[in-house]
Coordinates of N, CA and C in Angstrom, one line a residue:
Chain A
S278 N 0.4 -1.5 0.5 CA 0.0 0.0 -0.2 C 0.6 1.7 0.2
Q279 N 0.5 2.3 -0.3 CA 1.2 3.5 -0.3 C 1.5 4.1 1.4
Q280 N 2.6 4.3 1.4 CA 2.8 5.2 2.5 C 2.2 6.7 2.1
G281 N 2.9 6.9 1.1 CA 2.8 8.6 1.4 C 1.6 9.0 0.5
E282 N 1.0 10.3 0.4 CA -0.1 10.7 -0.3 C 0.1 12.1 -0.7
E283 N 0.9 12.2 -2.0 CA 0.9 13.9 -2.1 C -0.4 14.4 -2.3
D284 N -0.7 15.9 -2.1 CA -1.3 16.8 -2.3 C -0.7 18.1 -2.1
P285 N -1.4 18.6 -3.9 CA -2.2 18.4 -5.1 C -1.5 17.2 -5.3
Q286 N -2.4 16.1 -6.8 CA -1.8 15.8 -7.8 C -0.9 16.3 -8.8
A287 N -1.5 17.3 -9.1 CA -1.0 18.5 -10.2 C -0.7 19.9 -9.8
L288 N 0.0 20.6 -10.7 CA 0.6 21.9 -10.3 C 0.8 22.4 -11.5
S289 N 0.3 23.4 -12.0 CA 0.8 24.6 -12.5 C 1.7 25.7 -12.4
I290 N 2.3 26.5 -12.3 CA 2.8 27.6 -11.9 C 3.3 29.0 -13.1
Q291 N 3.2 29.4 -12.6 CA 4.2 30.2 -13.2 C 5.9 30.8 -13.1
E292 N 7.1 30.7 -14.3 CA 8.1 30.7 -13.4 C 8.2 32.0 -12.4
G293 N 8.3 31.8 -11.5 CA 9.1 32.9 -10.5 C 8.3 32.9 -9.3
E294 N 7.5 32.1 -9.6 CA 5.7 31.8 -8.9 C 6.1 31.0 -7.4
N295 N 6.0 30.5 -6.7 CA 7.0 29.2 -5.6 C 5.6 27.9 -5.7
A296 N 5.9 27.4 -5.0 CA 5.2 25.9 -5.1 C 5.5 25.6 -4.3
T297 N 4.1 24.5 -3.9 CA 3.9 23.7 -2.3 C 2.8 22.8 -3.0
M298 N 3.8 21.8 -2.0 CA 3.6 20.7 -1.7 C 2.9 19.4 -1.0
N299 N 2.1 19.4 -0.8 CA 1.8 18.3 0.9 C 2.2 17.0 0.8
C300 N 2.2 16.2 1.3 CA 2.7 15.0 1.6 C 2.5 14.1 3.3
S301 N 1.9 12.9 3.1 CA 1.1 12.2 4.7 C 1.3 11.1 4.5
Y302 N 1.3 11.2 5.5 CA 1.6 9.3 5.4 C 1.1 8.8 6.5
K303 N 1.3 7.1 7.1 CA 0.1 6.0 7.8 C 1.3 5.7 9.5
T304 N 2.1 5.6 8.6 CA 2.7 4.6 10.0 C 4.1 5.7 10.5
S305 N 4.2 5.0 11.5 CA 5.6 6.8 12.4 C 6.7 6.3 11.3
I306 N 8.2 7.3 10.9 CA 8.9 6.7 9.9 C 9.9 7.1 11.0
N307 N 11.4 6.9 10.4 CA 12.5 6.8 10.8 C 13.2 8.7 9.7
N308 N 13.1 8.3 8.3 CA 13.4 9.7 7.5 C 12.1 9.7 6.6
L309 N 11.7 11.0 6.2 CA 11.6 11.7 5.1 C 11.7 11.8 3.8
Q310 N 11.6 11.9 2.3 CA 12.7 12.4 1.5 C 11.9 12.6 0.0
W311 N 12.6 13.5 -0.1 CA 11.8 14.0 -1.7 C 12.1 13.4 -2.7
Y312 N 11.4 13.4 -3.9 CA 13.1 12.7 -5.3 C 11.7 14.0 -6.6
R313 N 12.8 14.2 -7.1 CA 12.5 14.1 -8.1 C 12.5 12.8 -9.5
Q314 N 11.5 13.8 -10.0 CA 11.7 12.5 -11.7 C 11.1 13.3 -13.1
N315 N 11.9 13.5 -13.8 CA 12.3 14.2 -15.1 C 11.2 13.1 -15.6
S316 N 10.2 13.5 -16.7 CA 10.1 12.5 -17.6 C 9.8 11.2 -17.8
G317 N 9.5 10.6 -16.3 CA 9.6 9.2 -16.1 C 10.6 8.4 -16.2
R318 N 12.0 8.8 -16.2 CA 13.2 8.2 -16.0 C 13.6 8.2 -14.1
G319 N 14.2 8.2 -14.9 CA 15.9 8.2 -12.7 C 14.9 9.7 -12.1
L320 N 15.0 8.9 -10.7 CA 14.6 9.5 -9.9 C 15.9 10.5 -9.5
V321 N 16.0 11.8 -8.9 CA 16.8 12.4 -8.0 C 16.9 13.0 -6.6
H322 N 17.4 12.2 -6.0 CA 17.3 12.7 -4.5 C 17.4 14.5 -4.7
L323 N 16.4 14.7 -3.2 CA 16.3 16.2 -3.4 C 16.3 16.8 -1.8
I324 N 15.8 16.1 -1.3 CA 16.1 16.4 0.3 C 15.7 15.5 1.3
L325 N 16.7 15.4 2.3 CA 16.5 14.6 3.2 C 16.1 14.9 5.2
I326 N 15.0 14.8 5.9 CA 14.4 14.9 6.7 C 14.3 13.9 7.7
R327 N 14.9 13.9 9.0 CA 14.9 12.7 10.1 C 13.0 13.6 10.6
S328 N 13.3 12.2 11.4 CA 12.1 12.3 12.1 C 12.2 13.4 13.2
N329 N 13.8 13.6 13.9 CA 13.8 14.4 15.0 C 13.9 15.9 14.5
E330 N 13.3 16.7 13.3 CA 13.5 17.4 12.7 C 12.8 18.3 11.7
R331 N 13.1 19.8 12.3 CA 11.2 20.0 12.3 C 11.6 20.7 10.8
E332 N 12.3 21.5 10.2 CA 12.5 21.4 8.9 C 13.9 21.7 8.2
K333 N 14.4 22.0 7.1 CA 15.9 21.7 6.3 C 15.0 22.4 4.8
H334 N 16.6 23.1 4.5 CA 16.5 24.0 4.4 C 17.7 22.9 2.8
S335 N 17.7 23.6 1.3 CA 18.7 23.2 0.9 C 18.8 23.9 -0.7
G336 N 19.3 25.2 -1.1 CA 19.2 26.1 -1.8 C 17.8 26.9 -2.3
R337 N 17.1 26.2 -3.0 CA 15.5 26.7 -3.0 C 15.0 26.1 -2.7
L338 N 15.3 24.9 -2.2 CA 14.1 24.1 -1.1 C 13.8 24.3 -0.3
R339 N 12.9 24.0 0.7 CA 12.6 23.9 2.1 C 11.3 22.5 2.1
V340 N 11.9 21.9 3.4 CA 11.2 21.1 3.6 C 10.6 21.1 5.2
T341 N 9.6 20.8 5.7 CA 8.8 20.6 6.7 C 8.2 19.6 7.0
L342 N 8.1 19.2 8.4 CA 7.6 18.2 9.1 C 7.1 17.8 10.4
D343 N 6.3 17.3 10.7 CA 5.2 17.2 11.8 C 4.9 15.7 11.8
T344 N 5.7 15.4 12.4 CA 5.3 13.7 12.6 C 4.1 13.9 13.7
S345 N 3.6 15.0 14.6 CA 2.3 15.0 15.2 C 0.6 14.2 14.1
K346 N 1.0 15.3 12.9 CA 0.1 14.9 12.3 C 0.8 14.5 10.6
K347 N 1.7 13.9 11.0 CA 2.5 12.4 9.9 C 1.8 13.7 8.4
S348 N 2.6 14.3 8.3 CA 2.7 15.1 7.4 C 4.4 16.2 7.0
S349 N 4.3 16.5 5.5 CA 5.4 16.6 5.2 C 5.1 17.4 3.9
S350 N 6.2 18.6 4.0 CA 5.4 19.7 2.8 C 7.0 20.6 2.3
L351 N 6.7 20.3 1.3 CA 8.2 20.9 -0.6 C 7.5 22.0 -0.8
L352 N 8.2 23.3 -0.7 CA 8.0 24.4 -0.6 C 9.1 24.6 -2.0
I353 N 8.7 25.3 -3.3 CA 10.2 25.0 -4.3 C 10.6 26.9 -4.2
T354 N 11.6 26.9 -4.1 CA 10.9 28.8 -4.3 C 11.0 29.6 -5.5
A355 N 10.6 30.6 -6.1 CA 11.1 30.9 -7.0 C 11.5 29.9 -9.2
S356 N 10.5 29.0 -8.8 CA 10.5 28.4 -9.6 C 11.1 28.7 -10.7
R357 N 11.2 27.8 -11.7 CA 12.1 27.8 -13.3 C 11.3 27.2 -14.2
A358 N 11.8 27.1 -15.1 CA 11.0 26.2 -16.3 C 11.9 24.3 -15.7
A359 N 12.7 24.4 -15.9 CA 13.6 23.3 -15.6 C 13.2 22.5 -14.4
D360 N 12.2 23.1 -12.8 CA 11.7 22.2 -12.7 C 10.3 21.6 -12.3
T361 N 10.1 21.8 -13.8 CA 9.3 21.6 -14.1 C 9.7 19.8 -14.3
A362 N 8.4 18.4 -13.6 CA 8.8 17.2 -13.0 C 7.6 16.6 -12.6
S363 N 8.5 15.1 -12.5 CA 7.6 14.7 -10.7 C 7.7 15.0 -9.6
Y364 N 7.2 15.2 -8.8 CA 7.7 15.2 -7.3 C 7.4 13.6 -6.3
F365 N 7.9 13.7 -5.7 CA 7.8 11.9 -5.1 C 8.5 12.4 -3.1
C366 N 7.0 12.0 -2.5 CA 7.5 12.0 -1.6 C 7.8 10.9 -1.2
A367 N 8.7 9.8 -0.7 CA 9.1 8.9 0.5 C 9.5 8.4 2.0
T368 N 9.2 7.8 2.4 CA 9.1 7.5 3.8 C 9.9 6.0 4.2
A369 N 10.7 6.1 5.1 CA 11.8 5.3 5.8 C 10.9 4.7 7.1
M370 N 10.6 3.8 7.0 CA 10.7 3.4 8.3 C 10.9 2.9 9.7
Y371 N 12.0 2.8 8.7 CA 12.9 2.2 10.9 C 14.0 2.9 10.6
Y372 N 15.3 2.7 11.8 CA 16.3 3.5 11.9 C 17.1 1.9 11.5
G373 N 18.0 2.5 10.4 CA 19.0 1.3 10.0 C 18.8 0.8 9.1
N374 N 17.2 1.2 8.3 CA 16.7 -0.2 7.0 C 16.2 1.8 5.8
N375 N 16.5 1.4 4.9 CA 16.5 2.5 3.8 C 15.1 2.0 2.5
R376 N 15.1 0.8 3.1 CA 13.9 0.3 2.5 C 12.9 1.7 2.5
L377 N 13.3 2.2 1.0 CA 11.5 3.3 0.7 C 9.7 3.2 0.5
A378 N 9.3 3.9 0.6 CA 7.8 4.2 0.9 C 7.1 5.1 0.1
F379 N 7.0 4.9 -1.5 CA 7.1 6.2 -2.2 C 5.3 6.5 -2.5
G380 N 4.5 7.7 -1.7 CA 3.8 8.5 -2.8 C 3.6 8.6 -4.4
K381 N 2.0 8.6 -5.0 CA 1.6 8.8 -6.0 C 2.4 9.6 -6.3
G382 N 2.9 10.6 -6.1 CA 3.6 11.8 -7.1 C 2.8 13.2 -7.1
N383 N 3.3 14.1 -7.0 CA 2.8 16.0 -8.2 C 3.6 16.5 -8.9
Q384 N 2.4 15.9 -10.1 CA 3.1 17.0 -11.0 C 3.2 17.9 -11.2
V385 N 4.6 18.7 -11.3 CA 4.6 20.0 -11.6 C 4.7 20.6 -12.5
V386 N 4.3 21.5 -12.8 CA 4.8 21.9 -14.5 C 4.8 23.5 -14.4
V387 N 5.9 24.6 -14.3 CA 6.3 25.4 -14.5 C 6.4 26.1 -15.6
I388 N 5.2 27.6 -16.1 CA 5.4 28.0 -17.4 C 5.9 29.2 -17.6
P389 N 6.5 29.2 -18.3 CA 7.9 30.0 -18.3 C 7.4 31.8 -18.6
Chain B
D77 N 32.8 9.7 -12.1 CA 31.8 8.0 -11.8 C 30.7 8.1 -12.4
A78 N 30.2 7.7 -12.7 CA 29.6 6.5 -13.5 C 28.0 6.9 -12.9
G79 N 28.1 6.7 -11.4 CA 26.6 7.1 -11.0 C 25.5 5.2 -11.5
V80 N 24.5 5.5 -11.6 CA 24.1 4.2 -11.4 C 23.7 3.9 -13.0
T81 N 23.6 3.2 -13.1 CA 23.6 2.7 -14.7 C 22.8 1.8 -14.5
Q82 N 21.9 1.0 -15.9 CA 21.1 -0.5 -15.8 C 20.8 0.0 -17.4
S83 N 20.4 -1.6 -17.6 CA 20.5 -2.0 -19.2 C 19.3 -3.0 -18.9
P84 N 18.7 -3.6 -19.9 CA 18.8 -2.2 -21.2 C 18.1 -1.5 -20.9
T85 N 17.8 -0.4 -21.6 CA 16.5 1.1 -21.6 C 15.2 0.4 -22.4
H86 N 15.3 -0.5 -22.7 CA 14.0 -0.8 -23.1 C 14.2 -2.1 -23.4
L87 N 13.0 -3.4 -23.3 CA 12.4 -4.4 -23.4 C 10.9 -4.3 -23.8
I88 N 10.5 -5.5 -24.3 CA 9.6 -5.8 -24.9 C 9.9 -7.2 -25.0
K89 N 8.3 -7.3 -24.2 CA 9.0 -9.1 -24.6 C 7.1 -10.0 -24.1
T90 N 6.4 -10.7 -24.4 CA 5.7 -11.8 -24.2 C 5.3 -12.0 -22.9
R91 N 3.8 -12.0 -23.4 CA 3.2 -13.3 -21.6 C 4.4 -14.3 -21.6
G92 N 4.8 -14.7 -20.5 CA 5.0 -16.2 -20.6 C 6.3 -16.4 -20.8
Q93 N 7.0 -15.1 -21.1 CA 8.4 -15.6 -20.7 C 9.6 -15.1 -19.8
Q94 N 10.3 -14.3 -20.1 CA 11.4 -14.5 -18.8 C 12.3 -12.9 -19.1
V95 N 12.8 -12.4 -17.9 CA 13.5 -11.6 -18.6 C 14.5 -11.2 -17.4
T96 N 15.6 -10.6 -17.6 CA 16.4 -10.6 -16.3 C 16.9 -8.9 -17.0
L97 N 16.9 -8.1 -15.7 CA 17.5 -6.3 -16.3 C 19.3 -6.4 -15.2
R98 N 19.6 -5.5 -15.6 CA 21.1 -5.7 -15.0 C 20.8 -4.1 -14.2
C99 N 21.9 -3.9 -13.5 CA 22.1 -3.0 -12.4 C 24.1 -2.8 -12.0
S100 N 24.1 -1.4 -12.3 CA 25.4 -1.3 -12.3 C 25.4 -0.4 -10.6
P101 N 25.7 -0.4 -9.5 CA 25.6 0.8 -9.0 C 26.9 2.0 -8.3
K102 N 26.4 2.8 -7.6 CA 27.6 4.0 -8.6 C 28.9 3.5 -7.3
S103 N 29.9 4.1 -7.7 CA 30.8 3.4 -7.0 C 30.9 3.7 -6.0
G104 N 31.8 2.9 -5.2 CA 32.0 3.4 -4.4 C 30.4 2.4 -3.3
H105 N 29.1 2.0 -3.4 CA 28.2 2.0 -3.0 C 27.7 0.2 -2.9
D106 N 27.5 -0.4 -1.9 CA 27.6 -2.3 -1.7 C 26.3 -2.3 -1.5
T107 N 24.8 -1.3 -1.5 CA 24.1 -2.0 -1.1 C 22.7 -2.0 -2.7
V108 N 22.1 -2.6 -2.9 CA 20.9 -2.2 -3.8 C 19.8 -2.4 -4.0
S109 N 18.7 -1.4 -4.5 CA 17.1 -2.0 -3.9 C 16.8 -1.4 -5.1
W110 N 15.5 -2.7 -6.1 CA 15.0 -2.7 -7.1 C 13.5 -2.8 -6.7
Y111 N 13.2 -1.2 -7.6 CA 11.6 -0.4 -7.5 C 11.0 -1.4 -9.1
Q112 N 9.6 -1.4 -8.6 CA 8.6 -1.1 -9.6 C 8.2 0.1 -10.0
Q113 N 7.8 1.1 -10.4 CA 6.8 1.7 -10.8 C 6.2 1.9 -11.9
A114 N 4.8 1.3 -11.7 CA 3.8 1.7 -13.0 C 2.9 3.0 -13.7
L115 N 2.8 2.9 -14.8 CA 2.1 4.3 -15.3 C 2.0 5.4 -14.6
G116 N 2.1 6.5 -13.9 CA 1.4 7.1 -13.0 C 1.2 7.0 -11.5
Q117 N 2.3 6.0 -11.0 CA 2.3 5.9 -10.2 C 3.8 6.0 -9.6
G118 N 3.7 5.8 -8.5 CA 5.2 6.5 -7.6 C 5.7 4.9 -7.6
P119 N 7.1 4.2 -7.2 CA 7.4 3.7 -7.3 C 8.0 2.5 -6.1
Q120 N 7.1 0.8 -6.4 CA 7.2 0.2 -5.8 C 8.6 -0.9 -5.1
F121 N 8.6 -0.5 -3.6 CA 9.4 -1.4 -3.1 C 9.7 -3.3 -3.8
I122 N 10.5 -3.1 -4.5 CA 10.4 -4.8 -4.3 C 11.4 -5.6 -3.7
F123 N 12.8 -5.1 -3.9 CA 13.8 -5.9 -2.9 C 14.9 -4.9 -2.6
Q124 N 15.9 -5.2 -2.0 CA 17.2 -4.9 -1.6 C 18.2 -5.8 -1.3
Y125 N 19.4 -5.8 -2.1 CA 20.7 -6.5 -2.2 C 22.0 -6.2 -1.0
Y126 N 22.3 -7.3 -0.5 CA 23.4 -5.9 0.0 C 24.5 -7.8 0.5
E127 N 25.4 -7.4 0.6 CA 27.0 -9.0 0.6 C 25.6 -10.2 -0.1
E128 N 25.6 -10.3 -1.1 CA 24.9 -11.1 -2.1 C 24.0 -11.5 -1.4
E129 N 22.9 -11.2 -0.4 CA 22.1 -11.8 0.6 C 20.9 -10.5 0.4
E130 N 20.0 -11.1 0.0 CA 19.0 -10.5 -0.3 C 17.9 -10.0 0.8
R131 N 18.3 -9.0 1.6 CA 17.5 -8.2 2.7 C 16.3 -8.2 3.4
Q132 N 15.5 -7.6 2.3 CA 14.7 -7.6 2.7 C 13.0 -7.3 1.6
R133 N 12.3 -7.7 1.3 CA 11.6 -7.9 0.4 C 10.0 -7.2 0.5
G134 N 9.7 -6.6 -0.6 CA 8.4 -6.0 -1.0 C 7.6 -7.1 -0.8
N135 N 5.5 -6.8 -1.0 CA 5.1 -7.1 -1.6 C 5.3 -7.7 -3.0
F136 N 5.8 -8.6 -3.4 CA 6.0 -9.2 -5.1 C 6.4 -10.4 -4.9
P137 N 5.4 -11.3 -5.7 CA 5.7 -13.3 -5.8 C 7.1 -13.2 -6.1
D138 N 6.9 -14.4 -5.7 CA 8.1 -15.0 -6.2 C 9.0 -15.6 -7.3
R139 N 8.4 -14.8 -8.4 CA 8.4 -14.7 -10.1 C 9.0 -13.8 -9.8
F140 N 9.3 -13.1 -9.0 CA 10.5 -11.5 -9.1 C 11.9 -12.3 -7.9
S141 N 12.5 -12.8 -8.9 CA 13.8 -13.3 -7.8 C 15.5 -11.8 -8.5
G142 N 16.2 -12.0 -7.1 CA 17.2 -11.3 -8.0 C 18.6 -11.5 -7.3
H143 N 19.9 -10.8 -8.2 CA 21.3 -11.7 -7.6 C 21.8 -10.3 -7.8
Q144 N 23.0 -10.7 -6.5 CA 23.7 -9.7 -6.3 C 25.3 -10.2 -6.7
F145 N 26.6 -9.7 -7.2 CA 27.8 -10.2 -7.7 C 28.9 -9.5 -6.3
P146 N 29.8 -10.3 -6.4 CA 31.2 -10.1 -6.0 C 30.9 -8.1 -6.3
N147 N 30.7 -8.0 -6.9 CA 31.5 -6.3 -7.2 C 30.4 -5.6 -7.3
Y148 N 29.0 -6.1 -6.3 CA 28.0 -5.2 -5.9 C 26.5 -5.1 -6.7
S149 N 27.8 -5.3 -8.7 CA 26.3 -5.0 -9.2 C 25.5 -6.8 -9.1
S150 N 23.9 -6.1 -9.8 CA 22.4 -7.4 -9.4 C 22.2 -7.3 -10.2
E151 N 20.9 -8.4 -10.4 CA 20.2 -8.3 -11.8 C 18.9 -8.6 -11.5
L152 N 18.0 -8.5 -11.9 CA 16.3 -8.6 -11.5 C 16.2 -9.2 -12.1
N153 N 15.1 -10.7 -12.2 CA 14.4 -11.4 -13.4 C 13.1 -12.1 -12.5
V154 N 12.7 -11.8 -13.5 CA 10.7 -12.1 -13.6 C 10.9 -12.8 -14.1
N155 N 10.1 -13.8 -14.0 CA 9.6 -15.3 -14.8 C 7.9 -15.2 -15.0
A156 N 7.3 -15.9 -15.7 CA 6.1 -15.9 -16.7 C 5.7 -14.2 -16.6
L157 N 6.1 -14.0 -16.9 CA 5.6 -12.1 -17.4 C 3.9 -12.3 -17.7
L158 N 3.1 -11.8 -17.0 CA 2.2 -11.3 -17.3 C 2.0 -9.8 -18.4
L159 N 1.0 -9.7 -18.6 CA 1.0 -8.3 -18.6 C 0.9 -7.0 -18.1
G160 N 0.7 -7.2 -16.5 CA 0.2 -6.7 -15.3 C 1.9 -6.3 -14.2
D161 N 3.5 -6.6 -15.4 CA 4.3 -6.6 -15.1 C 5.0 -5.5 -16.4
S162 N 4.5 -5.1 -16.6 CA 4.6 -3.6 -17.9 C 4.8 -2.9 -16.6
A163 N 5.8 -2.1 -16.6 CA 6.7 -1.0 -15.8 C 7.7 -0.8 -15.7
L164 N 7.9 0.3 -15.6 CA 9.1 1.7 -15.4 C 10.0 0.5 -14.5
Y165 N 11.3 -0.1 -14.8 CA 12.1 -0.8 -13.4 C 13.7 0.0 -12.9
L166 N 13.2 0.4 -11.5 CA 14.4 1.2 -11.3 C 15.2 0.3 -10.8
C167 N 16.1 0.3 -10.3 CA 17.7 0.1 -9.5 C 17.7 2.1 -8.9
A168 N 17.9 1.1 -7.2 CA 18.6 2.3 -6.3 C 19.9 1.6 -6.0
S169 N 21.4 2.3 -5.7 CA 22.1 1.8 -4.4 C 22.7 3.0 -3.3
S170 N 23.0 2.4 -3.0 CA 23.3 3.4 -1.1 C 24.9 3.2 -0.4
G171 N 24.6 3.4 0.5 CA 26.3 3.4 0.7 C 27.1 4.0 0.9
P172 N 28.3 3.7 1.3 CA 28.9 2.0 2.2 C 28.0 1.7 3.4
G173 N 28.3 1.2 4.3 CA 27.6 0.7 5.4 C 26.8 1.3 6.2
E174 N 27.1 1.5 7.2 CA 25.4 1.7 8.2 C 24.5 3.0 7.9
V175 N 22.9 2.4 7.7 CA 22.2 3.4 7.3 C 21.8 4.0 8.5
G176 N 21.9 4.2 9.3 CA 21.5 5.4 10.5 C 20.4 5.6 10.7
W177 N 20.4 7.1 10.4 CA 19.1 8.1 10.4 C 19.1 7.9 8.3
G178 N 19.6 7.6 8.0 CA 19.3 6.9 6.2 C 20.0 8.0 5.9
N179 N 19.9 7.2 4.2 CA 21.0 8.2 3.7 C 20.3 8.3 2.2
E180 N 21.0 8.4 1.4 CA 20.7 9.1 0.0 C 20.4 7.9 -0.2
Q181 N 19.3 7.6 -1.8 CA 19.7 6.8 -2.5 C 19.6 7.3 -4.0
F182 N 20.8 6.9 -4.8 CA 21.1 6.9 -6.3 C 20.5 6.1 -7.6
F183 N 19.0 6.8 -8.1 CA 18.9 6.2 -8.9 C 18.9 6.1 -9.6
G184 N 19.0 4.9 -11.1 CA 19.5 4.3 -12.0 C 18.0 4.9 -13.6
P185 N 18.6 4.7 -14.6 CA 17.7 5.6 -15.6 C 15.9 5.0 -15.8
G186 N 16.6 3.4 -14.9 CA 15.9 3.1 -15.4 C 15.5 1.7 -16.6
T187 N 14.0 0.7 -16.3 CA 14.9 0.1 -17.7 C 13.2 0.2 -17.8
R188 N 12.9 0.3 -19.1 CA 11.1 0.3 -19.2 C 10.6 -1.2 -20.2
L189 N 10.1 -1.9 -19.0 CA 9.2 -3.1 -20.0 C 8.3 -3.2 -19.8
T190 N 7.6 -3.8 -21.1 CA 6.8 -3.9 -22.0 C 6.0 -5.4 -22.8
V191 N 5.6 -5.1 -21.7 CA 4.6 -7.2 -21.6 C 3.6 -6.9 -22.7
L192 N 3.2 -7.9 -23.6 CA 2.2 -8.4 -24.6 C 1.7 -9.1 -25.1

C-alpha cells in the first residue's frame, strides 16, 4: 500500500512563483525524503529530513515535517522551467533501514 | 563517476517469457534496491541486496527474484511475465556501511519493460 499521499496531484505555476506540495503518511517513520523525476526516468534525491527534525533547507528547497500530523511539505521558491517534473515523497520506517515507501507523486509544470 | 547504470533501456516481451534486468551501482556503494513503477504511480519496493544476500523484500510474488554479485552489481529476474508486469524498473544504490538515520539513494535511469 502507498505510504505517502501527495497533495495536490498536479500543479501548474508561472516561472518565478513558489510551488508547495504536501505529503501525508500513515505510520511512524525514521526519515522522509523527497525525490524529483523528469519524464518518467530515474529519480533524483532532493532532500532527506529525519524524524527528529522539523525543517530543512537546500538551495531553493524548504522541507517541513510534522510528525504529530504525519505530514510533510516541500516548497520550491522562485520556480524555473527546469523545475517541471514529478515530485515524490518517500518514507523510511525504521532506523537503519533505507527501504522506501513512495507516494503517488505531484506533477508540477512551470510555465516560462 | 558513472553513477547508477541499468541495462537494457527498453525491453519488449510477451506473456509467459522471462526477463533479466541489470544494474551497476554507483562507485563505492554496496547496497542495491529494486523498485517497480507503473505508469502514473510511485515506485514500489521489490527487494534489496546487500553482501550478495536478499536483505528485505516487498510484496512481490516469487516470480521476481534477484542476485547480487561480488562487485555489487545486481540482476532482477522476472519469470512467467504477465501484462501487469509492464512498468519502469528502477535500481537504486546506497552505502557503504550502516544506514543509521537514513542515506540518500541514487537511482538509475530505469528499464522500461513492456509485456505484450
